[in-house]
mmCIF file with all atom_site columns, C-alpha atoms and ligand atoms in Angstrom:
data_model
loop_
_atom_site.group_PDB
_atom_site.id
_atom_site.type_symbol
_atom_site.label_atom_id
_atom_site.label_alt_id
_atom_site.label_comp_id
_atom_site.label_asym_id
_atom_site.label_entity_id
_atom_site.label_seq_id
_atom_site.pdbx_PDB_ins_code
_atom_site.Cartn_x
_atom_site.Cartn_y
_atom_site.Cartn_z
_atom_site.occupancy
_atom_site.B_iso_or_equiv
_atom_site.pdbx_formal_charge
_atom_site.auth_seq_id
_atom_site.auth_comp_id
_atom_site.auth_asym_id
_atom_site.auth_atom_id
_atom_site.pdbx_PDB_model_num
ATOM   1   C CA . MET I 1 1   ? -49.025 -26.783 28.783 1.00 58.00 ? 1061 MET I CA 1
ATOM   2   C CA . ASN I 1 2   ? -47.188 -23.802 29.467 1.00 69.00 ? 1062 ASN I CA 1
ATOM   3   C CA . LEU I 1 3   ? -48.026 -20.342 27.568 1.00 64.00 ? 1063 LEU I CA 1
ATOM   4   C CA . PRO I 1 4   ? -45.052 -20.476 25.168 1.00 67.00 ? 1064 PRO I CA 1
ATOM   5   C CA . ALA I 1 5   ? -45.782 -24.014 24.305 1.00 67.00 ? 1065 ALA I CA 1
ATOM   6   C CA . THR I 1 6   ? -49.553 -22.965 23.769 1.00 61.00 ? 1066 THR I CA 1
ATOM   7   C CA . LEU I 1 7   ? -48.563 -20.315 21.347 1.00 61.00 ? 1067 LEU I CA 1
ATOM   8   C CA . LEU I 1 8   ? -46.002 -22.190 19.772 1.00 62.00 ? 1068 LEU I CA 1
ATOM   9   C CA . LEU I 1 9   ? -48.623 -24.743 18.646 1.00 63.00 ? 1069 LEU I CA 1
ATOM   10  C CA . ALA I 1 10  ? -51.027 -21.755 17.581 1.00 62.00 ? 1070 ALA I CA 1
ATOM   11  C CA . VAL I 1 11  ? -47.864 -20.366 15.447 1.00 59.00 ? 1071 VAL I CA 1
ATOM   12  C CA . SER I 1 12  ? -47.243 -23.365 13.864 1.00 59.00 ? 1072 SER I CA 1
ATOM   13  C CA . ALA I 1 13  ? -50.840 -24.309 12.960 1.00 59.00 ? 1073 ALA I CA 1
ATOM   14  C CA . ALA I 1 14  ? -51.318 -20.713 11.316 1.00 58.00 ? 1074 ALA I CA 1
ATOM   15  C CA . ALA I 1 15  ? -48.078 -21.076 9.651  1.00 55.00 ? 1075 ALA I CA 1
ATOM   16  C CA . PHE I 1 16  ? -48.598 -24.261 7.911  1.00 51.00 ? 1076 PHE I CA 1
ATOM   17  C CA . THR I 1 17  ? -52.370 -24.443 7.147  1.00 51.00 ? 1077 THR I CA 1
ATOM   18  C CA . LEU I 1 18  ? -52.744 -21.649 4.711  1.00 50.00 ? 1078 LEU I CA 1
ATOM   19  C CA . PRO I 1 19  ? -50.433 -19.570 2.279  1.00 52.00 ? 1079 PRO I CA 1
ATOM   20  C CA . ALA I 1 20  ? -49.912 -16.030 3.882  1.00 50.00 ? 1080 ALA I CA 1
ATOM   21  C CA . SER I 1 21  ? -51.761 -14.375 1.191  1.00 53.00 ? 1081 SER I CA 1
ATOM   22  C CA . ALA I 1 22  ? -54.888 -16.427 1.807  1.00 52.00 ? 1082 ALA I CA 1
ATOM   23  C CA . GLN I 1 23  ? -55.241 -15.668 5.558  1.00 81.00 ? 1083 GLN I CA 1
ATOM   24  C CA . PHE I 1 24  ? -57.154 -12.308 5.648  1.00 95.00 ? 1084 PHE I CA 1
ATOM   25  C CA . ALA I 1 25  ? -60.769 -11.973 4.197  1.00 95.00 ? 1085 ALA I CA 1
ATOM   26  C CA . LYS I 1 26  ? -60.386 -8.216  4.545  1.00 96.00 ? 1086 LYS I CA 1
ATOM   27  C CA . PRO I 1 27  ? -57.597 -5.574  4.643  1.00 97.00 ? 1087 PRO I CA 1
ATOM   28  C CA . GLU I 1 28  ? -59.029 -4.682  8.034  1.00 97.00 ? 1088 GLU I CA 1
ATOM   29  C CA . ASP I 1 29  ? -58.424 -8.184  9.294  1.00 97.00 ? 1089 ASP I CA 1
ATOM   30  C CA . ALA I 1 30  ? -55.012 -8.087  8.242  1.00 97.00 ? 1090 ALA I CA 1
ATOM   31  C CA . ILE I 1 31  ? -54.250 -4.758  9.796  1.00 98.00 ? 1091 ILE I CA 1
ATOM   32  C CA . LYS I 1 32  ? -55.742 -5.751  12.992 1.00 97.00 ? 1092 LYS I CA 1
ATOM   33  C CA . PHE I 1 33  ? -53.460 -9.160  12.658 1.00 97.00 ? 1093 PHE I CA 1
ATOM   34  C CA . ARG I 1 34  ? -50.747 -7.339  12.722 1.00 97.00 ? 1094 ARG I CA 1
ATOM   35  C CA . GLN I 1 35  ? -51.332 -4.588  15.156 1.00 98.00 ? 1095 GLN I CA 1
ATOM   36  C CA . SER I 1 36  ? -51.994 -7.598  17.574 1.00 98.00 ? 1096 SER I CA 1
ATOM   37  C CA . ALA I 1 37  ? -48.948 -9.253  16.803 1.00 98.00 ? 1097 ALA I CA 1
ATOM   38  C CA . LEU I 1 38  ? -46.922 -6.338  17.097 1.00 98.00 ? 1098 LEU I CA 1
ATOM   39  C CA . THR I 1 39  ? -48.664 -5.291  20.280 1.00 98.00 ? 1099 THR I CA 1
ATOM   40  C CA . VAL I 1 40  ? -48.063 -8.800  22.024 1.00 98.00 ? 1100 VAL I CA 1
ATOM   41  C CA . MET I 1 41  ? -44.319 -8.701  20.855 1.00 98.00 ? 1101 MET I CA 1
ATOM   42  C CA . GLY I 1 42  ? -44.028 -5.172  22.444 1.00 98.00 ? 1102 GLY I CA 1
ATOM   43  C CA . THR I 1 43  ? -45.649 -6.315  25.622 1.00 98.00 ? 1103 THR I CA 1
ATOM   44  C CA . TYR I 1 44  ? -43.082 -9.124  26.128 1.00 98.00 ? 1104 TYR I CA 1
ATOM   45  C CA . PHE I 1 45  ? -40.449 -7.048  24.895 1.00 98.00 ? 1105 PHE I CA 1
ATOM   46  C CA . SER I 1 46  ? -41.195 -4.531  27.531 1.00 98.00 ? 1106 SER I CA 1
ATOM   47  C CA . ARG I 1 47  ? -41.331 -6.884  30.265 1.00 98.00 ? 1107 ARG I CA 1
ATOM   48  C CA . LEU I 1 48  ? -37.541 -7.858  29.377 1.00 98.00 ? 1108 LEU I CA 1
ATOM   49  C CA . GLY I 1 49  ? -36.839 -4.251  29.243 1.00 98.00 ? 1109 GLY I CA 1
ATOM   50  C CA . ALA I 1 50  ? -37.924 -3.450  32.714 1.00 98.00 ? 1110 ALA I CA 1
ATOM   51  C CA . MET I 1 51  ? -35.595 -6.386  33.966 1.00 98.00 ? 1111 MET I CA 1
ATOM   52  C CA . ALA I 1 52  ? -32.620 -5.009  31.535 1.00 98.00 ? 1112 ALA I CA 1
ATOM   53  C CA . ASN I 1 53  ? -33.193 -1.567  33.186 1.00 98.00 ? 1113 ASN I CA 1
ATOM   54  C CA . GLY I 1 54  ? -33.763 -2.470  36.472 1.00 98.00 ? 1114 GLY I CA 1
ATOM   55  C CA . LYS I 1 55  ? -37.547 -1.256  36.780 1.00 98.00 ? 1115 LYS I CA 1
ATOM   56  C CA . ALA I 1 56  ? -38.389 -4.950  37.625 1.00 98.00 ? 1116 ALA I CA 1
ATOM   57  C CA . PRO I 1 57  ? -36.640 -7.691  39.548 1.00 98.00 ? 1117 PRO I CA 1
ATOM   58  C CA . TYR I 1 58  ? -34.689 -9.963  37.245 1.00 98.00 ? 1118 TYR I CA 1
ATOM   59  C CA . ASP I 1 59  ? -36.382 -13.412 36.966 1.00 98.00 ? 1119 ASP I CA 1
ATOM   60  C CA . ALA I 1 60  ? -34.311 -15.737 34.808 1.00 98.00 ? 1120 ALA I CA 1
ATOM   61  C CA . ALA I 1 61  ? -36.879 -18.078 34.091 1.00 98.00 ? 1121 ALA I CA 1
ATOM   62  C CA . ALA I 1 62  ? -39.544 -15.422 33.281 1.00 98.00 ? 1122 ALA I CA 1
ATOM   63  C CA . ALA I 1 63  ? -37.058 -13.586 30.915 1.00 98.00 ? 1123 ALA I CA 1
ATOM   64  C CA . ALA I 1 64  ? -36.369 -16.988 28.843 1.00 98.00 ? 1124 ALA I CA 1
ATOM   65  C CA . ALA I 1 65  ? -40.153 -17.628 28.612 1.00 98.00 ? 1125 ALA I CA 1
ATOM   66  C CA . ASP I 1 66  ? -40.856 -13.870 27.528 1.00 98.00 ? 1126 ASP I CA 1
ATOM   67  C CA . ALA I 1 67  ? -37.864 -13.983 24.934 1.00 98.00 ? 1127 ALA I CA 1
ATOM   68  C CA . GLU I 1 68  ? -39.432 -17.267 23.651 1.00 98.00 ? 1128 GLU I CA 1
ATOM   69  C CA . VAL I 1 69  ? -42.674 -15.545 23.071 1.00 98.00 ? 1129 VAL I CA 1
ATOM   70  C CA . VAL I 1 70  ? -40.843 -12.531 21.013 1.00 98.00 ? 1130 VAL I CA 1
ATOM   71  C CA . ALA I 1 71  ? -38.933 -14.877 19.205 1.00 98.00 ? 1131 ALA I CA 1
ATOM   72  C CA . MET I 1 72  ? -42.067 -16.684 18.186 1.00 98.00 ? 1132 MET I CA 1
ATOM   73  C CA . VAL I 1 73  ? -44.306 -13.585 17.618 1.00 98.00 ? 1133 VAL I CA 1
ATOM   74  C CA . SER I 1 74  ? -41.428 -11.939 15.685 1.00 98.00 ? 1134 SER I CA 1
ATOM   75  C CA . HIS I 1 75  ? -42.148 -14.003 12.531 1.00 97.00 ? 1135 HIS I CA 1
ATOM   76  C CA . LEU I 1 76  ? -45.785 -12.960 12.288 1.00 96.00 ? 1136 LEU I CA 1
ATOM   77  C CA . PRO I 1 77  ? -46.583 -9.251  11.716 1.00 97.00 ? 1137 PRO I CA 1
ATOM   78  C CA . TRP I 1 78  ? -45.073 -9.481  8.188  1.00 96.00 ? 1138 TRP I CA 1
ATOM   79  C CA . GLN I 1 79  ? -47.383 -11.779 6.138  1.00 94.00 ? 1139 GLN I CA 1
ATOM   80  C CA . ALA I 1 80  ? -50.098 -9.331  7.091  1.00 97.00 ? 1140 ALA I CA 1
ATOM   81  C CA . PHE I 1 81  ? -48.472 -6.365  4.998  1.00 97.00 ? 1141 PHE I CA 1
ATOM   82  C CA . GLY I 1 82  ? -49.749 -7.607  1.660  1.00 96.00 ? 1142 GLY I CA 1
ATOM   83  C CA . PRO I 1 83  ? -50.935 -5.469  -1.065 1.00 95.00 ? 1143 PRO I CA 1
ATOM   84  C CA . GLY I 1 84  ? -53.933 -3.537  -0.526 1.00 96.00 ? 1144 GLY I CA 1
ATOM   85  C CA . THR I 1 85  ? -53.363 -3.474  3.473  1.00 97.00 ? 1145 THR I CA 1
ATOM   86  C CA . ASP I 1 86  ? -52.212 0.222   3.303  1.00 97.00 ? 1146 ASP I CA 1
ATOM   87  C CA . LYS I 1 87  ? -55.688 1.312   4.306  1.00 97.00 ? 1147 LYS I CA 1
ATOM   88  C CA . GLY I 1 88  ? -59.047 -0.370  5.936  1.00 97.00 ? 1148 GLY I CA 1
ATOM   89  C CA . ARG I 1 89  ? -58.727 0.567   9.299  1.00 97.00 ? 1149 ARG I CA 1
ATOM   90  C CA . GLU I 1 90  ? -56.760 3.073   11.457 1.00 98.00 ? 1150 GLU I CA 1
ATOM   91  C CA . THR I 1 91  ? -53.030 2.350   10.933 1.00 98.00 ? 1151 THR I CA 1
ATOM   92  C CA . ALA I 1 92  ? -49.620 3.885   11.554 1.00 98.00 ? 1152 ALA I CA 1
ATOM   93  C CA . ALA I 1 93  ? -48.141 2.125   8.500  1.00 98.00 ? 1153 ALA I CA 1
ATOM   94  C CA . ARG I 1 94  ? -46.597 4.407   6.052  1.00 98.00 ? 1154 ARG I CA 1
ATOM   95  C CA . PRO I 1 95  ? -46.903 4.203   2.327  1.00 98.00 ? 1155 PRO I CA 1
ATOM   96  C CA . GLU I 1 96  ? -43.278 3.393   2.077  1.00 98.00 ? 1156 GLU I CA 1
ATOM   97  C CA . ILE I 1 97  ? -43.734 -0.230  3.236  1.00 98.00 ? 1157 ILE I CA 1
ATOM   98  C CA . TRP I 1 98  ? -45.291 -0.974  -0.094 1.00 98.00 ? 1158 TRP I CA 1
ATOM   99  C CA . GLN I 1 99  ? -43.292 1.288   -2.083 1.00 98.00 ? 1159 GLN I CA 1
ATOM   100 C CA . GLU I 1 100 ? -39.686 0.199   -0.620 1.00 98.00 ? 1160 GLU I CA 1
ATOM   101 C CA . GLN I 1 101 ? -40.685 -3.549  0.138  1.00 97.00 ? 1161 GLN I CA 1
ATOM   102 C CA . ALA I 1 102 ? -36.983 -4.790  -0.199 1.00 97.00 ? 1162 ALA I CA 1
ATOM   103 C CA . LYS I 1 103 ? -35.864 -2.227  2.612  1.00 98.00 ? 1163 LYS I CA 1
ATOM   104 C CA . PHE I 1 104 ? -39.144 -3.098  4.450  1.00 98.00 ? 1164 PHE I CA 1
ATOM   105 C CA . LYS I 1 105 ? -38.083 -6.553  4.105  1.00 98.00 ? 1165 LYS I CA 1
ATOM   106 C CA . ASP I 1 106 ? -34.522 -6.407  5.130  1.00 98.00 ? 1166 ASP I CA 1
ATOM   107 C CA . ARG I 1 107 ? -35.431 -4.459  8.310  1.00 98.00 ? 1167 ARG I CA 1
ATOM   108 C CA . ALA I 1 108 ? -37.907 -7.026  9.685  1.00 98.00 ? 1168 ALA I CA 1
ATOM   109 C CA . GLU I 1 109 ? -35.416 -9.964  8.826  1.00 98.00 ? 1169 GLU I CA 1
ATOM   110 C CA . LYS I 1 110 ? -32.916 -8.146  10.781 1.00 98.00 ? 1170 LYS I CA 1
ATOM   111 C CA . MET I 1 111 ? -35.152 -7.804  13.537 1.00 98.00 ? 1171 MET I CA 1
ATOM   112 C CA . GLN I 1 112 ? -36.117 -11.298 13.740 1.00 98.00 ? 1172 GLN I CA 1
ATOM   113 C CA . ALA I 1 113 ? -32.406 -12.382 13.284 1.00 98.00 ? 1173 ALA I CA 1
ATOM   114 C CA . THR I 1 114 ? -31.294 -9.976  16.268 1.00 98.00 ? 1174 THR I CA 1
ATOM   115 C CA . VAL I 1 115 ? -34.052 -11.521 18.174 1.00 98.00 ? 1175 VAL I CA 1
ATOM   116 C CA . ALA I 1 116 ? -33.216 -15.113 17.368 1.00 98.00 ? 1176 ALA I CA 1
ATOM   117 C CA . GLU I 1 117 ? -29.564 -14.715 17.684 1.00 98.00 ? 1177 GLU I CA 1
ATOM   118 C CA . LYS I 1 118 ? -29.050 -12.208 20.565 1.00 98.00 ? 1178 LYS I CA 1
ATOM   119 C CA . LEU I 1 119 ? -31.782 -11.605 22.637 1.00 99.00 ? 1179 LEU I CA 1
ATOM   120 C CA . LEU I 1 120 ? -33.033 -15.139 22.860 1.00 98.00 ? 1180 LEU I CA 1
ATOM   121 C CA . PRO I 1 121 ? -29.937 -16.781 23.705 1.00 98.00 ? 1181 PRO I CA 1
ATOM   122 C CA . ALA I 1 122 ? -29.210 -14.024 26.300 1.00 98.00 ? 1182 ALA I CA 1
ATOM   123 C CA . ALA I 1 123 ? -32.463 -14.184 27.981 1.00 98.00 ? 1183 ALA I CA 1
ATOM   124 C CA . LYS I 1 124 ? -31.777 -18.195 28.206 1.00 98.00 ? 1184 LYS I CA 1
ATOM   125 C CA . SER I 1 125 ? -28.511 -17.800 29.729 1.00 98.00 ? 1185 SER I CA 1
ATOM   126 C CA . GLY I 1 126 ? -29.701 -16.859 33.184 1.00 98.00 ? 1186 GLY I CA 1
ATOM   127 C CA . SER I 1 127 ? -27.447 -13.748 32.957 1.00 98.00 ? 1187 SER I CA 1
ATOM   128 C CA . LEU I 1 128 ? -28.842 -10.413 33.690 1.00 98.00 ? 1188 LEU I CA 1
ATOM   129 C CA . GLU I 1 129 ? -25.628 -8.935  32.366 1.00 98.00 ? 1189 GLU I CA 1
ATOM   130 C CA . GLN I 1 130 ? -26.260 -10.812 28.941 1.00 98.00 ? 1190 GLN I CA 1
ATOM   131 C CA . LEU I 1 131 ? -29.853 -9.702  28.816 1.00 98.00 ? 1191 LEU I CA 1
ATOM   132 C CA . LYS I 1 132 ? -28.777 -5.951  29.313 1.00 98.00 ? 1192 LYS I CA 1
ATOM   133 C CA . ALA I 1 133 ? -26.451 -6.556  26.577 1.00 98.00 ? 1193 ALA I CA 1
ATOM   134 C CA . ALA I 1 134 ? -28.752 -7.584  24.007 1.00 98.00 ? 1194 ALA I CA 1
ATOM   135 C CA . PHE I 1 135 ? -31.575 -5.462  25.033 1.00 98.00 ? 1195 PHE I CA 1
ATOM   136 C CA . GLY I 1 136 ? -30.181 -2.417  23.322 1.00 98.00 ? 1196 GLY I CA 1
ATOM   137 C CA . PRO I 1 137 ? -29.318 -3.635  20.023 1.00 98.00 ? 1197 PRO I CA 1
ATOM   138 C CA . THR I 1 138 ? -32.734 -5.574  19.815 1.00 98.00 ? 1198 THR I CA 1
ATOM   139 C CA . ALA I 1 139 ? -34.618 -2.418  20.879 1.00 98.00 ? 1199 ALA I CA 1
ATOM   140 C CA . GLN I 1 140 ? -32.580 -0.561  18.031 1.00 98.00 ? 1200 GLN I CA 1
ATOM   141 C CA . SER I 1 141 ? -33.563 -3.203  15.472 1.00 98.00 ? 1201 SER I CA 1
ATOM   142 C CA . CYS I 1 142 ? -37.380 -2.283  16.224 1.00 98.00 ? 1202 CYS I CA 1
ATOM   143 C CA . LYS I 1 143 ? -36.827 1.324   16.168 1.00 98.00 ? 1203 LYS I CA 1
ATOM   144 C CA . ALA I 1 144 ? -34.777 1.208   12.961 1.00 98.00 ? 1204 ALA I CA 1
ATOM   145 C CA . CYS I 1 145 ? -37.996 -0.134  11.052 1.00 98.00 ? 1205 CYS I CA 1
ATOM   146 C CA . HIS I 1 146 ? -40.200 2.160   13.127 1.00 98.00 ? 1206 HIS I CA 1
ATOM   147 C CA . ASP I 1 147 ? -38.204 5.351   12.242 1.00 98.00 ? 1207 ASP I CA 1
ATOM   148 C CA . ASP I 1 148 ? -38.771 4.718   8.487  1.00 97.00 ? 1208 ASP I CA 1
ATOM   149 C CA . PHE I 1 149 ? -41.886 2.776   8.168  1.00 98.00 ? 1209 PHE I CA 1
ATOM   150 C CA . ARG I 1 150 ? -44.118 4.103   11.139 1.00 98.00 ? 1210 ARG I CA 1
ATOM   151 C CA . ARG I 1 151 ? -46.012 7.191   11.357 1.00 98.00 ? 1211 ARG I CA 1
ATOM   152 C CA . LYS I 1 152 ? -44.832 9.411   14.198 1.00 93.00 ? 1212 LYS I CA 1
HETATM 153 C C1 . ASC Q 2 .   ? -40.623 -1.977  22.998 1.00 80.57 ? 1093 ASC Q C1 1
HETATM 154 C C2 . ASC Q 2 .   ? -41.502 -1.664  22.135 1.00 80.57 ? 1093 ASC Q C2 1
HETATM 155 C C3 . ASC Q 2 .   ? -41.058 -1.060  20.763 1.00 80.57 ? 1093 ASC Q C3 1
HETATM 156 C C4 . ASC Q 2 .   ? -39.473 -1.291  20.999 1.00 80.57 ? 1093 ASC Q C4 1
HETATM 157 C C5 . ASC Q 2 .   ? -39.191 0.118   20.490 1.00 80.57 ? 1093 ASC Q C5 1
HETATM 158 C C6 . ASC Q 2 .   ? -37.635 0.382   20.687 1.00 80.57 ? 1093 ASC Q C6 1
HETATM 159 O O1 . ASC Q 2 .   ? -40.681 -2.018  24.164 1.00 80.57 ? 1093 ASC Q O1 1
HETATM 160 O O2 . ASC Q 2 .   ? -42.749 -1.721  22.294 1.00 80.57 ? 1093 ASC Q O2 1
HETATM 161 O O3 . ASC Q 2 .   ? -41.732 -1.031  19.968 1.00 80.57 ? 1093 ASC Q O3 1
HETATM 162 O O4 . ASC Q 2 .   ? -39.269 -1.276  22.207 1.00 80.57 ? 1093 ASC Q O4 1
HETATM 163 O O5 . ASC Q 2 .   ? -39.552 1.077   21.236 1.00 80.57 ? 1093 ASC Q O5 1
HETATM 164 O O6 . ASC Q 2 .   ? -37.097 1.460   20.221 1.00 80.57 ? 1093 ASC Q O6 1
#
C-alpha cells in the first residue's frame, strides 16, 4: 500500500472510532496531536511550495501524492482544540481560539475548502502552472489563521 492509502486508512480509523472529545486523555496529548498534524501538513505543503516556487524540480506524481496528504491531514488538527487544551504543554495557540470559536472554525473550514477545491485539483492536474496558481491562495488560507490565532 502506498503512503497516502496507509494514511487514509489511519485517518478513517481515527475519525470513526471515537467522538472527537473523547480522543485525548490529557490536554498535553491533544496539544501534541494537533502540533503533529500541523507539522505533517506543513511539511507536505512546503514540498508543494518548493515545486511551485522553482526550488525543487516539478514532479507531477509527487505533487499529487503530497496534496493528497495535505488534504487528508487538513481535517485533523481541529478536534484537538477542545475545551481546556489551551494549556498543558508549550503551545503557540492563542486564547482567542477559545474566545472566538466561530471565527476560528470559519478559518479552519476555509483552509480545508481551499485545499480540497483549489490545491488538490491543481496538484492532480499534472500542470505546474495550475499548482503555482493554487499555492498562493492556499498559503494565504494558512496564514489567515496564523495571523489571528498563533502566537508570533
Ligand atoms: C507553509 C507552512 C505554513 C504555511 C504558511 C503560509 O509551508 O508550513 O504554515 O505555508 O507559512 O503563510
